[in-house]
Short mmCIF file of C-alpha atoms in Angstrom, two decimals:
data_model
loop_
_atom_site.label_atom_id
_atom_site.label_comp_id
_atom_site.label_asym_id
_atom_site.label_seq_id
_atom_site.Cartn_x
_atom_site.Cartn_y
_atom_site.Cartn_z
CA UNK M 1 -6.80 11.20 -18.91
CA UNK M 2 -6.61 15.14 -19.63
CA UNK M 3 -3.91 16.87 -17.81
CA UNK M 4 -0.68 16.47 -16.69
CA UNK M 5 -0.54 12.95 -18.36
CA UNK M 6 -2.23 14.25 -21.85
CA UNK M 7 1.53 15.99 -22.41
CA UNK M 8 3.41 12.94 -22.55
CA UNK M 9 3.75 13.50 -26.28
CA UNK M 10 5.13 17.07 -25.46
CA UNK M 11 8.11 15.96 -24.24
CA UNK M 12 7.47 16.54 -20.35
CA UNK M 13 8.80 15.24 -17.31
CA UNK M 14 6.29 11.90 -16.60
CA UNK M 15 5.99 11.66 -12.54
CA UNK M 16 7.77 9.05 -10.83
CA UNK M 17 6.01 6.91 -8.21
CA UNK M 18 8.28 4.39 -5.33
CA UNK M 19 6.37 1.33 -4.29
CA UNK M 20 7.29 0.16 -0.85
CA UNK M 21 6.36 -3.82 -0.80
CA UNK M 22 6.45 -6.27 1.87
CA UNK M 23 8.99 -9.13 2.06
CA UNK M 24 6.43 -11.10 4.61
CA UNK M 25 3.40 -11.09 2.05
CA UNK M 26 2.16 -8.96 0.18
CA UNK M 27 -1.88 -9.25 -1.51
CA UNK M 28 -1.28 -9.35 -5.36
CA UNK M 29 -3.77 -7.31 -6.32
CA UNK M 30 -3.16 -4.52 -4.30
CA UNK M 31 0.82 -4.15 -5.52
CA UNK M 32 0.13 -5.65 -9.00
CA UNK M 33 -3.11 -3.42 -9.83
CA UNK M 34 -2.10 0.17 -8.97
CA UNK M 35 1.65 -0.64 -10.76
CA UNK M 36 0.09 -1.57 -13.87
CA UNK M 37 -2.12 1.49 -13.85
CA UNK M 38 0.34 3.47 -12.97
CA UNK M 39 2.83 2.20 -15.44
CA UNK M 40 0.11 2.38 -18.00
CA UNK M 41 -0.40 6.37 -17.29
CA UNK M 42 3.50 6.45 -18.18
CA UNK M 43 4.80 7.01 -14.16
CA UNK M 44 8.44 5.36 -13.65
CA UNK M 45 8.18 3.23 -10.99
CA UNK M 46 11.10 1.82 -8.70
CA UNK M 47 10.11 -0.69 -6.38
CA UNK M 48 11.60 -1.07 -2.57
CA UNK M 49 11.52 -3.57 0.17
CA UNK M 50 13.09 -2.81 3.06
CA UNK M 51 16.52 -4.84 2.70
CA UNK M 52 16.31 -4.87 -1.13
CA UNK M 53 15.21 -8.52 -1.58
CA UNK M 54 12.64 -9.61 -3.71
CA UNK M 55 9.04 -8.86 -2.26
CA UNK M 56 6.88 -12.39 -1.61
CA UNK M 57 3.49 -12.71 -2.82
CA UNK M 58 0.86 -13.91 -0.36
CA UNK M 59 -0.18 -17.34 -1.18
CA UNK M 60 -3.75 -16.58 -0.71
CA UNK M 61 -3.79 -13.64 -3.21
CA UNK M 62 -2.26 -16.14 -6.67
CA UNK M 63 -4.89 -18.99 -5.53
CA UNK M 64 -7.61 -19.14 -7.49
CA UNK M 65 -10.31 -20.36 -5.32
CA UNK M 66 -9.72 -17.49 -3.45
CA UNK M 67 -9.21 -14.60 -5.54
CA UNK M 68 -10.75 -15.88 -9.13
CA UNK M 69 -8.31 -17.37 -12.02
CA UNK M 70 -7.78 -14.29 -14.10
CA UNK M 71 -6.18 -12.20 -11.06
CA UNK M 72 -4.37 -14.97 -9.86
CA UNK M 73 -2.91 -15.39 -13.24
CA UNK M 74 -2.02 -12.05 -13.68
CA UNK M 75 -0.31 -11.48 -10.36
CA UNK M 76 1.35 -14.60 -10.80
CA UNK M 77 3.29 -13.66 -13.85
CA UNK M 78 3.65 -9.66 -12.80
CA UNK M 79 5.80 -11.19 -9.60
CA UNK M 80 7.74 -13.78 -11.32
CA UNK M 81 8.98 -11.82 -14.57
CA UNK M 82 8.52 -7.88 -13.56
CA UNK M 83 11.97 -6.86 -13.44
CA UNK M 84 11.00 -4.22 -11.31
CA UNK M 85 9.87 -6.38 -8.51
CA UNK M 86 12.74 -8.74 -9.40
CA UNK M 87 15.48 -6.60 -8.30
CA UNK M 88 13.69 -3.96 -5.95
CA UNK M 89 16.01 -1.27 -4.00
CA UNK M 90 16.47 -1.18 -0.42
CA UNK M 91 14.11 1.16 1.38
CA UNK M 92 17.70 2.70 3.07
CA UNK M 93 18.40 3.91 -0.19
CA UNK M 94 15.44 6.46 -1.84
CA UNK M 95 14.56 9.57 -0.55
CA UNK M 96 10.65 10.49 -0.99
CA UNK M 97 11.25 13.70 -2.33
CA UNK M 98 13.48 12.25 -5.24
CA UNK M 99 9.30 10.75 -6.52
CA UNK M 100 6.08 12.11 -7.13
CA UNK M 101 4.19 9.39 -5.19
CA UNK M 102 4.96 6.90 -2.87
CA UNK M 103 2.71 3.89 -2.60
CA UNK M 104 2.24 0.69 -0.06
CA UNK M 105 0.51 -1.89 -0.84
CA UNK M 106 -0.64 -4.13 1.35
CA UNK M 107 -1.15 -7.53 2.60
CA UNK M 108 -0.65 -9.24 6.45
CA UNK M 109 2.82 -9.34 5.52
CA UNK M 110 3.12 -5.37 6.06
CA UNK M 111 2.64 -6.14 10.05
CA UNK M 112 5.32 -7.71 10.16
CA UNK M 113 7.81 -5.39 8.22
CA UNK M 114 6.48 -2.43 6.22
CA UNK M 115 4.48 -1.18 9.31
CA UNK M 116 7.39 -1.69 11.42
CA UNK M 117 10.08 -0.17 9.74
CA UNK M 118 11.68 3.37 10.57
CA UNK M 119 12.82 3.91 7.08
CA UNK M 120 9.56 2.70 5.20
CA UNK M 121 7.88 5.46 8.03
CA UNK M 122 10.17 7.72 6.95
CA UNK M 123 9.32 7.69 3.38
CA UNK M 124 5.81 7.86 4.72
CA UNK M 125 6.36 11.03 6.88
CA UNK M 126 7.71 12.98 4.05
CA UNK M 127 5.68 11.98 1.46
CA UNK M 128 2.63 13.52 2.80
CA UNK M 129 4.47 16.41 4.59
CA UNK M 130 6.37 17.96 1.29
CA UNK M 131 4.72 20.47 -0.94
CA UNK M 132 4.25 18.25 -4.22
CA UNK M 133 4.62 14.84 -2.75
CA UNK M 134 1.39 12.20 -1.87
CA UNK M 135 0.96 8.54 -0.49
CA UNK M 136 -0.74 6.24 -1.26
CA UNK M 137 -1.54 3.37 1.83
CA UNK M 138 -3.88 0.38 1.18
CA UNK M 139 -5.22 -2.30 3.56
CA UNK M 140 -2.87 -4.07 6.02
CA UNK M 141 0.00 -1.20 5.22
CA UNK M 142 -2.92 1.83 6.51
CA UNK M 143 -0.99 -0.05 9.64
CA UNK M 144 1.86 2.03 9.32
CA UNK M 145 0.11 5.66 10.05
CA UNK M 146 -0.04 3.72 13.95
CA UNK M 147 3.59 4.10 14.26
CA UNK M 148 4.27 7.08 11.84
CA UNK M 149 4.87 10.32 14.11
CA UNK M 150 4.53 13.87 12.15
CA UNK M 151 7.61 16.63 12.48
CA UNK M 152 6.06 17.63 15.78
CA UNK M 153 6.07 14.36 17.52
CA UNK M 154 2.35 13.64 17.32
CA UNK M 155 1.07 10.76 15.13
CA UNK M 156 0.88 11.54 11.95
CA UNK M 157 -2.88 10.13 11.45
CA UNK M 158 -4.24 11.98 14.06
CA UNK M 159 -7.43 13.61 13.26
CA UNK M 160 -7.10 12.60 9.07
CA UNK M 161 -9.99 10.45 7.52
CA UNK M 162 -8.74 7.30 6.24
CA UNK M 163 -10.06 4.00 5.33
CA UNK M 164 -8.07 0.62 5.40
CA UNK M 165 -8.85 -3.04 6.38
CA UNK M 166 -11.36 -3.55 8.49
CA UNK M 167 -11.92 -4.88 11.97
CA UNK M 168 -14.87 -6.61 10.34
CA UNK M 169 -13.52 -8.43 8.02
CA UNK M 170 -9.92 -9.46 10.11
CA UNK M 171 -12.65 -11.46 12.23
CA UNK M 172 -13.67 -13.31 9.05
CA UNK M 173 -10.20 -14.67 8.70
CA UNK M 174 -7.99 -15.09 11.75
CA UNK M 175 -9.23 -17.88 14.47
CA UNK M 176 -9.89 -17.17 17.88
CA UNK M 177 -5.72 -17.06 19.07
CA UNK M 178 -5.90 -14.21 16.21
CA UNK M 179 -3.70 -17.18 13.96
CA UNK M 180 -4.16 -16.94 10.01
CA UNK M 181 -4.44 -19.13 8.20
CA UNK M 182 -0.70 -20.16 7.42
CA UNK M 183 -0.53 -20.15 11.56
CA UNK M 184 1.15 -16.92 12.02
CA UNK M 185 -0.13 -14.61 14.95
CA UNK M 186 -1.83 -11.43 14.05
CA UNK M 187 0.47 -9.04 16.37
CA UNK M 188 -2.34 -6.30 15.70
CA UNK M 189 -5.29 -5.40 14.07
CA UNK M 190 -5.38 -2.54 11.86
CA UNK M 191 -8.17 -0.63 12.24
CA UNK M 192 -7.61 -0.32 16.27
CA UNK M 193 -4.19 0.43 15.84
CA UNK M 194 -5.10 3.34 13.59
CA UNK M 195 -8.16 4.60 16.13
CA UNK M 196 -5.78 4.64 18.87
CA UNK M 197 -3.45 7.11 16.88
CA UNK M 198 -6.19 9.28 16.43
CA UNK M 199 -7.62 8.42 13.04
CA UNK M 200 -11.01 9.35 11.80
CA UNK M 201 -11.45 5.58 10.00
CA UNK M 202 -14.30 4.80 7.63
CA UNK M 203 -13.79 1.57 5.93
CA UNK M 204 -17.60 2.23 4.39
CA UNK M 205 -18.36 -1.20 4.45
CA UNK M 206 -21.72 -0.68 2.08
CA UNK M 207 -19.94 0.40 -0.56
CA UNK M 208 -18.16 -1.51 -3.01
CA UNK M 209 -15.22 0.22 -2.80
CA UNK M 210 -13.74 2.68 -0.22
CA UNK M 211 -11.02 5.27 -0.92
CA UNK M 212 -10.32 8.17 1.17
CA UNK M 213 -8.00 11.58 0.58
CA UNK M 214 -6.99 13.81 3.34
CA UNK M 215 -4.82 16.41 1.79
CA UNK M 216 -1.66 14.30 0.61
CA UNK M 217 -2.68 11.14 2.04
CA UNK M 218 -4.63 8.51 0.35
CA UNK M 219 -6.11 5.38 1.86
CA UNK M 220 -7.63 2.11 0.38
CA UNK M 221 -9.84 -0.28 2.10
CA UNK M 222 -8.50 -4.16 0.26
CA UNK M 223 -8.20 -5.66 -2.68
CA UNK M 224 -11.42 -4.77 -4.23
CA UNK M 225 -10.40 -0.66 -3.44
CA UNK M 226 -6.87 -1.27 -5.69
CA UNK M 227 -7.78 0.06 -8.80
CA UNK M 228 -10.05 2.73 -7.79
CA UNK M 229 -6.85 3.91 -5.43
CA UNK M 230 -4.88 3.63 -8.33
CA UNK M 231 -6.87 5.90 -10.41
CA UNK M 232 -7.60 8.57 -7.51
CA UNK M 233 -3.83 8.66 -7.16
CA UNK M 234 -3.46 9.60 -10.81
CA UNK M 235 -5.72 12.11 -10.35
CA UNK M 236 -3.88 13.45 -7.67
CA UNK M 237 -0.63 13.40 -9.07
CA UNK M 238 -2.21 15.27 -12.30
CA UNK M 239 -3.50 17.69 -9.72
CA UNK M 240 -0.34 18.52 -8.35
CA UNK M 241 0.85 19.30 -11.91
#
């Protein structure tokens, strides 16, 4: 990559990059692809959850019926021995303007905390509101733009494009009661959530992958979308450079 990231070997300051993970379940491949591609690219990344224990991986997302043996044996080993993820920070403790980035992955577990959390929607709010900052949202954590609110009071997705997990394929998975699989409840589905708040959503089922910018924010359909995300964020981040 040309850019910002070319003058590593200058001596300059390499961007920094806080990963905000779910302690309910988060999908491997979206946390484990965009932090290897990040960490590749030479960003420093410091991983939160929001009371500083270790994020858990979604079952579904190591097993390798469902998600092929090669990813499931690379997010398998990325959770158990990255230190990073090991011994994360509490989401109380970073500010967003102390990092370059910010970055959620997702996974169903995000409904349950992530999404919820004043602090992780904090980080959120001024991560796309500062002058240098960006975020990057994928899947089940888009979530959290329903219950982020902008300096003004209004909701911080309103009119933005974004892309996230679909209605479509939420129907594919829970049962009728909205249960999953491991018989938790679905409290909410994503993409209405986001709607309601005003978002302009395009998931762009036909394509293979779907990644949208609006200004600082970045969204990422699922698990297929991860790397793609991770390399538009680089781009953006050598942008801002």
């Amino acid at each position: 990559m040309q850019g910002f990231f070319a003058l590593a070997a200058e001596d300059v300051d390499m961007p920094s990059a806080l990963f905000v993970v779910s302690e309910h379940g988060y999908w491997g491949e979206e946390c484990i692809e965009p932090l290897g591609t990040l960490t590749e690219a030479g960003v420093e990344v410091t991983v939160a959850t929001p009371t500083g224990d270790p994020p858990v991986v979604d079952e579904r997302s190591v097993d390798p019926d469902e998600v092929g043996e090669d990813t499931a044996a690379r997010v398998r080993e990325a959770d158990e021995t990255d230190e990073r993820l090991n011994d994360p920070v509490s989401i109380t403790e970073p500010r967003a303007d102390d990092y370059d980035a910010v970055v959620f992955p997702g996974g169903h577990g995000t409904v349950w905390d992530v999404n919820q959390d004043r602090h992780a929607r904090t980080l959120l709010r001024e991560a796309v509101a500062g002058d240098e900052g960006v975020a990057l949202v994928v899947c089940h954590a888009v979530g959290i733009l329903a219950f982020t609110r902008d300096g003004d009071g209004g909701f911080l997705v309103d009119g933005r494009a974004v892309t996230g997990f679909p209605n479509e394929w939420e129907e594919g998975i829970v049962d009728e009661d909205d249960r999953l699989p491991d018989g938790r409840k679905l409290p909410y589905w994503v993409e209405d959530e986001v709607r309601a708040a005003g978002g302009e959503w395009d998931a762009d089922l036909d394509a293979e992958t779907s990644v949208t910018v609006d200004g600082a924010l970045v969204t990422a359909r699922g698990p297929p979308s991860s790397g793609a995300a991770a390399r538009t964020l680089l781009g953006e981040l050598d942008g801002e450079s």
